[in-house]
Structures are given as C-alpha cells and as structure tokens.
Coordinates of N, CA and C in Angstrom, one line a residue:
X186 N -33.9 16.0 -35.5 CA -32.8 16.5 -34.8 C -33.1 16.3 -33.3
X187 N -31.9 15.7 -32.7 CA -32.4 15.8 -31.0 C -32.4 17.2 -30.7
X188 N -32.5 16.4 -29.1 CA -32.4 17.7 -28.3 C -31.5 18.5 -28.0
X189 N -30.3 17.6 -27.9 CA -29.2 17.8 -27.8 C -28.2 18.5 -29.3
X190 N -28.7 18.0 -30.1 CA -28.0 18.3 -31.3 C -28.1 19.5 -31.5
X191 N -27.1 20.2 -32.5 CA -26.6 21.7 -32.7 C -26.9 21.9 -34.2
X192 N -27.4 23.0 -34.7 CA -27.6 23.1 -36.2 C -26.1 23.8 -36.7
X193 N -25.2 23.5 -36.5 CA -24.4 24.3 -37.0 C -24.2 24.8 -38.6
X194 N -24.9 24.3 -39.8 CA -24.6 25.2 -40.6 C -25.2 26.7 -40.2
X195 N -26.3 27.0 -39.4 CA -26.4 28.1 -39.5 C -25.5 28.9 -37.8
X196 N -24.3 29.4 -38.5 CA -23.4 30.2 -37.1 C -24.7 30.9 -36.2
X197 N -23.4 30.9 -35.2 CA -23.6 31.5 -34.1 C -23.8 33.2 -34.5
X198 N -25.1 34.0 -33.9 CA -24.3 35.4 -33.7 C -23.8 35.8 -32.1
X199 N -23.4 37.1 -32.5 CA -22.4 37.5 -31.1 C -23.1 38.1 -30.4
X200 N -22.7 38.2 -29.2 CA -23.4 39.6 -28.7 C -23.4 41.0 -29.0
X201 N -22.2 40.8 -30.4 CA -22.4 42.4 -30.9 C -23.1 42.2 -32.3
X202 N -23.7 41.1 -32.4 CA -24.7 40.5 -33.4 C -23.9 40.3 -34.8
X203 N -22.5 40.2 -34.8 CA -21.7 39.3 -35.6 C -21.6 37.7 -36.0
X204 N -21.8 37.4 -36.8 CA -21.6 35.8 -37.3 C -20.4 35.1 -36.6
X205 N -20.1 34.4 -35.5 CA -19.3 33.6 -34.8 C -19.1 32.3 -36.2
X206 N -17.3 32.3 -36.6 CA -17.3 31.3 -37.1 C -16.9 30.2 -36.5
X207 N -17.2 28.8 -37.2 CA -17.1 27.7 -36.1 C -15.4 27.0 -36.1
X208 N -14.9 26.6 -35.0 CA -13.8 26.8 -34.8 C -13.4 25.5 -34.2
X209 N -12.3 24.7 -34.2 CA -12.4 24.0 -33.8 C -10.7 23.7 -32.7
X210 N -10.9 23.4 -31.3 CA -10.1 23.5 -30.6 C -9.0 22.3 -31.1
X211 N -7.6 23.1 -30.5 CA -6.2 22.0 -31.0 C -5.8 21.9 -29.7
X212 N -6.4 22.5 -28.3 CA -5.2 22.0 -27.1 C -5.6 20.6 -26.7
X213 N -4.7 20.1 -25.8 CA -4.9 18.7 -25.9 C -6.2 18.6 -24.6
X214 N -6.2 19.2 -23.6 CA -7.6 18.8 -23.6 C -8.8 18.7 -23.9
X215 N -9.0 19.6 -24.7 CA -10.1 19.9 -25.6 C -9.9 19.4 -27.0
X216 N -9.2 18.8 -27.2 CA -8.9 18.0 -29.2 C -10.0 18.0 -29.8
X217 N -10.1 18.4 -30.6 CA -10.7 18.6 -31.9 C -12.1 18.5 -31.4
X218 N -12.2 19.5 -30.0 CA -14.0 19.7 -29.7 C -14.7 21.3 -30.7
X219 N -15.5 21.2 -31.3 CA -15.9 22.6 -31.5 C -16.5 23.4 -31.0
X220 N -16.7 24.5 -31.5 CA -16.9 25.8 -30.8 C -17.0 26.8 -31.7
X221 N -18.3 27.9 -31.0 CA -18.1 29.5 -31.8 C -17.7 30.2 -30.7
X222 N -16.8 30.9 -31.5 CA -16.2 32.4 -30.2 C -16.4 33.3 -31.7
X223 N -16.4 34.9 -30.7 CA -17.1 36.2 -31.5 C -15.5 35.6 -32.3
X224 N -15.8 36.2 -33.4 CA -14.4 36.6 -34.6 C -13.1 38.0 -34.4
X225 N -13.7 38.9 -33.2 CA -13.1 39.8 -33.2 C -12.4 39.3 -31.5
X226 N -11.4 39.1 -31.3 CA -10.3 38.7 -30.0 C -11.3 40.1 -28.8
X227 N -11.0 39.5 -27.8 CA -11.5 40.2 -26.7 C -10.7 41.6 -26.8
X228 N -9.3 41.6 -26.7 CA -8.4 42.6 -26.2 C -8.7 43.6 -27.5
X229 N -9.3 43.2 -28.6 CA -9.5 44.1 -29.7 C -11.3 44.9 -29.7
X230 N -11.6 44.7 -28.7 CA -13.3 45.3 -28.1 C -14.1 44.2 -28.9
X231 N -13.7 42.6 -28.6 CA -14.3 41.9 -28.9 C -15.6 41.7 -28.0
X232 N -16.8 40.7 -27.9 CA -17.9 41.0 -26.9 C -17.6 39.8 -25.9
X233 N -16.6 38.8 -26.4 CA -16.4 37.5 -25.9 C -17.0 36.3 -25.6
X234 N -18.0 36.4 -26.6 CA -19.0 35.4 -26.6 C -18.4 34.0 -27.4
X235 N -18.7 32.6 -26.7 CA -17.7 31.7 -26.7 C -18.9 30.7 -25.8
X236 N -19.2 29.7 -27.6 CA -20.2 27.9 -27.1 C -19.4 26.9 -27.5
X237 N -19.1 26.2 -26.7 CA -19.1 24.6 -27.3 C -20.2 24.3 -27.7
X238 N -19.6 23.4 -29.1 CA -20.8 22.6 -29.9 C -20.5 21.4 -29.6
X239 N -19.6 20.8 -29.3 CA -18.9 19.3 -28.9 C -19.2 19.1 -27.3
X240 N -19.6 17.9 -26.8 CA -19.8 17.9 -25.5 C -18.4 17.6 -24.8
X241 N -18.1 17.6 -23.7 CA -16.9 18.0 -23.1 C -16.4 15.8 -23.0
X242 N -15.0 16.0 -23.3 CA -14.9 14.5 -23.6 C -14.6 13.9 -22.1
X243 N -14.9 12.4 -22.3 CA -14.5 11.6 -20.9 C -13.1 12.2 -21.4
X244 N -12.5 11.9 -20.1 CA -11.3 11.4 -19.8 C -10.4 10.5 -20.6
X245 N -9.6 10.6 -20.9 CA -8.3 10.0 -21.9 C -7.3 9.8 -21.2
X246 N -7.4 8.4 -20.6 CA -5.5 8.4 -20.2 C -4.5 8.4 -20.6
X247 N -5.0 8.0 -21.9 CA -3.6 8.8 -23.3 C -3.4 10.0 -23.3
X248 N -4.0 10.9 -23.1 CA -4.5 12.0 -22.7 C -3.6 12.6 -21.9
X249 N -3.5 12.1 -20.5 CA -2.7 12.4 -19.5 C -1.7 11.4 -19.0
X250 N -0.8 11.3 -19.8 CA 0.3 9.7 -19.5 C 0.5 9.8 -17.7
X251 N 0.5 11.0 -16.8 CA 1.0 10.3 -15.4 C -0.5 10.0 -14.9
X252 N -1.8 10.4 -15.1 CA -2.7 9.1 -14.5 C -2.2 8.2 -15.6
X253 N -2.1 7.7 -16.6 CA -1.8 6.5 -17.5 C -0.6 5.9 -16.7
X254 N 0.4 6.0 -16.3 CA 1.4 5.6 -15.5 C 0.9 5.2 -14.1
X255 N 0.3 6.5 -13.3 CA -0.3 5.9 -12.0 C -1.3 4.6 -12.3
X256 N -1.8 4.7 -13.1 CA -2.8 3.7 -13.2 C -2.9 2.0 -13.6
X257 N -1.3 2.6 -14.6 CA -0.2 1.2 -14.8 C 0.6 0.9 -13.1
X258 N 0.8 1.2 -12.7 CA 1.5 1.5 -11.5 C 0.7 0.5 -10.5
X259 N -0.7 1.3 -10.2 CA -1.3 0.6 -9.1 C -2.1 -1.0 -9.8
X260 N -2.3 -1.0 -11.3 CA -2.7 -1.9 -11.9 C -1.2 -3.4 -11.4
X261 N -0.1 -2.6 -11.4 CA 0.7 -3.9 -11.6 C 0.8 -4.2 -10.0
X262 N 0.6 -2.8 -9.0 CA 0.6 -3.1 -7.8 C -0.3 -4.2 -7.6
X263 N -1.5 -4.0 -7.8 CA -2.3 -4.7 -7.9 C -2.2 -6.5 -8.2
X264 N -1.6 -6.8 -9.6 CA -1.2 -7.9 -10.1 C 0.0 -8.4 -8.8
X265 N 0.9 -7.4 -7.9 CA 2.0 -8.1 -7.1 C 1.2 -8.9 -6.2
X266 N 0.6 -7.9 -5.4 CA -0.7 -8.1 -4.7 C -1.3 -9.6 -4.6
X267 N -1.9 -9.6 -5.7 CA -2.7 -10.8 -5.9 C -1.4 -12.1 -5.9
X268 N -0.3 -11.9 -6.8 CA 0.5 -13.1 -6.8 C 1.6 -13.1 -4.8
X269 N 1.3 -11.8 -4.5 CA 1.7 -12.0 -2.8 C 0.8 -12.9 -2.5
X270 N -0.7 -12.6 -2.3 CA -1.8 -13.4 -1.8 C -1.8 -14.8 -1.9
X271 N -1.6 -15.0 -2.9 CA -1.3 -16.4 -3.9 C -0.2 -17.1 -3.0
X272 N 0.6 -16.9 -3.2 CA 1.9 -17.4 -2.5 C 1.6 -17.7 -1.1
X273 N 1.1 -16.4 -0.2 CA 1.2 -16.4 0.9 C 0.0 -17.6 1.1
X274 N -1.2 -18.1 0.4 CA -2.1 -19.2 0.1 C -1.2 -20.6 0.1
X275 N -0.4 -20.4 -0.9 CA 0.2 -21.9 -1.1 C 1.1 -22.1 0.1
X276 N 1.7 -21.0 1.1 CA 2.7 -21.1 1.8 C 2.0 -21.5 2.9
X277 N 0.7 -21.0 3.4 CA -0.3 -21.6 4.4 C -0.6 -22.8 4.3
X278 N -0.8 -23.1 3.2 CA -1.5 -24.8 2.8 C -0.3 -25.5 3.1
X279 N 0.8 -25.2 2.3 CA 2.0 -25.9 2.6 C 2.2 -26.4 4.3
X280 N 1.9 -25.6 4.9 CA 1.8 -25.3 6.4 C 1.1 -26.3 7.1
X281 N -0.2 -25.8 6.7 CA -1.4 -26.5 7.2 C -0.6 -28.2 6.8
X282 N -0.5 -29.1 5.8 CA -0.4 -30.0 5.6 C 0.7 -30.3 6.4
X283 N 2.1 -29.7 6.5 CA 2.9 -30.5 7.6 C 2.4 -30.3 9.0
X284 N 1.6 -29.6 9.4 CA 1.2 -29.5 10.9 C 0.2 -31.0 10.8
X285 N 0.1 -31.2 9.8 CA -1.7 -32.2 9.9 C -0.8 -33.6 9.6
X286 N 0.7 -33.1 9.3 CA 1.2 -34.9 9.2 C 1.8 -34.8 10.4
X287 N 2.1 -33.5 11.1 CA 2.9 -33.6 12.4 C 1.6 -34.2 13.9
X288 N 0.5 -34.0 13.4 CA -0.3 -34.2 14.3 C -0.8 -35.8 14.1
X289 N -1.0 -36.3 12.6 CA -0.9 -37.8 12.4 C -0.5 -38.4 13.1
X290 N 1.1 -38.1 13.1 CA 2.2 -38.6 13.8 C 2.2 -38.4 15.4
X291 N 2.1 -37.7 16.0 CA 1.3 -37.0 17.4 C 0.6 -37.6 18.1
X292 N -0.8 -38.2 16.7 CA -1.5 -39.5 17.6 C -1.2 -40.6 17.7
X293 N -0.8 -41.2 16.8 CA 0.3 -42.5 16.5 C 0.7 -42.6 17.8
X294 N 1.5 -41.6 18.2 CA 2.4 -41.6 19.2 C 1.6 -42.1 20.5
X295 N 0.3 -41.0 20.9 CA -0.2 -40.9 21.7 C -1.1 -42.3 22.0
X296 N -1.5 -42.9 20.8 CA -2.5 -44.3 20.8 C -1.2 -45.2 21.6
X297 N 0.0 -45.4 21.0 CA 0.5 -46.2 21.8 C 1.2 -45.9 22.8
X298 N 1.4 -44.8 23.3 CA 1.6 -44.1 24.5 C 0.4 -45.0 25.3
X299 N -0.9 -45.0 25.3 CA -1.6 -45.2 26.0 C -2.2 -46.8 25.6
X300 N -1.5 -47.2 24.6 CA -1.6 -49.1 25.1 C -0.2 -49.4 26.0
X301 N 0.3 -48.8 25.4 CA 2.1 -49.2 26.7 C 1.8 -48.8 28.3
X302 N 0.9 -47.9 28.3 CA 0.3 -47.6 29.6 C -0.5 -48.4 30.1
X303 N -1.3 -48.5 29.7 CA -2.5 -50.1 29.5 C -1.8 -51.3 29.8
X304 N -1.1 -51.8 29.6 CA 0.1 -53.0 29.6 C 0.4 -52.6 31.0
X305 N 1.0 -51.7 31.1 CA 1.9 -51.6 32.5 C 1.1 -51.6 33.8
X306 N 0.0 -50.6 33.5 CA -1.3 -50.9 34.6 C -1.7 -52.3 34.6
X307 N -1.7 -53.2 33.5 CA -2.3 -54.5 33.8 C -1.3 -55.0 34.8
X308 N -0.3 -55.3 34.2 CA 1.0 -55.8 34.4 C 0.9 -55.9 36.2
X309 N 1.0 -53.9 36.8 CA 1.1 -54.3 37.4 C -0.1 -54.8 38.4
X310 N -1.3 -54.7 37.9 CA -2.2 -55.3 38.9 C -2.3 -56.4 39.0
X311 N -1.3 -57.5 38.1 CA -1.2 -58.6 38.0 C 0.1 -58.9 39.0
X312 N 1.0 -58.0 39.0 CA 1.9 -57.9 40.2 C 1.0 -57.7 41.7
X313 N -0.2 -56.9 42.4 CA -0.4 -56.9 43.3 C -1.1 -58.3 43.5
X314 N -1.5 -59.1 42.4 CA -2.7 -60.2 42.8 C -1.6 -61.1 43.3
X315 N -0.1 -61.0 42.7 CA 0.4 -62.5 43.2 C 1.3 -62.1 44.4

C-alpha cells in the first residue's frame, strides 16, 4: 500500500468515537470523490468530523462550460489571430513584390536617364570643339 493510499474497508471513527460511513459526494464539483463525515448531522450534536478519501480533482472544463466557452472563445480568438497574421504576411509580401517591380522599373529608367545624359554631355562637347 502507498503512502498515499487509504484503507478504507476499515471506516473512519469520529470524534465522538462513532464508525464514519463512507460516502460518496454527488455535487458537481466534487463528483463522485469520497469521503467519511460522523453519521450523526452537525445540527443534531453531531461532532463534525469530515475526510476526503479521493484526492481533490484537476479541473474539468466540462465541468465549468463558461471557462469551456471562454476558453473556446480565446482558442478561436486565437485561430482569427493567426489567419489576421497570415493575411497581413501575404498582404506585405504582396507589397514588398510590387515596390521591388516598381524599383526594377525606377532603374531601367534611371540607367537610361543617365546614357541620354551621357549622349548629350558628349554631344555637347563636340559642339564646343567645332
């Protein structure tokens, strides 16, 4: 037997040295954990002695549907999120590539901008020699 482990066939006694039978909780956050409480109700001069035998459970978000909703909630926020990111990615790139054909085009321009200037400087220094 661990350490942790509970012998429960042999009950609990009480503090009025009563046999605690073992009981087992139905509210929902406690489902089907067990436990000894004295047999006789407090308000009847019970002594109110009361163990869990079940360790206390994680968390269930079936359990609690509005974190299960918040959690669906920020999960799909989440999923918008990422397909925003996404988009706003392809909408960049998109970007980036017509700036990078607009700049192509920019030097194109500029290369013969500066032979047509070339020309005309010759030109006219060939105009001063005659």
């Amino acid at each position: 037997m661990s350490k942790n482990s509970v012998n429960i066939d042999v009950p609990d006694l009480c503090y009025g040295f009563e046999f605690c039978p073992l009981r087992t909780s139905r509210t929902p956050s406690n489902s089907d954990r067990r436990f000894f409480r004295c047999k006789v109700p407090k308000e009847n001069g019970g002594c109110g002695y009361f163990r869990w035998i079940d360790p206390k459970p994680s968390i269930s978000v079936h359990q609690y549907p509005e974190v299960e909703s918040s959690l669906t909630i920020r999960c799909k926020d989440g999923e918008n999120s990422c397909d925003r990111l996404k988009q706003k990615h392809k909408d960049v790139e998109q970007e980036s590539n017509t700036l990078c054909e607009k700049l192509k085009d920019s030097e194109g321009k500029l290369i013969a901008l500066r032979q047509k200037l070339k020309k005309v400087k010759l030109e006219r220094e060939c105009a001063k020699l005659k």
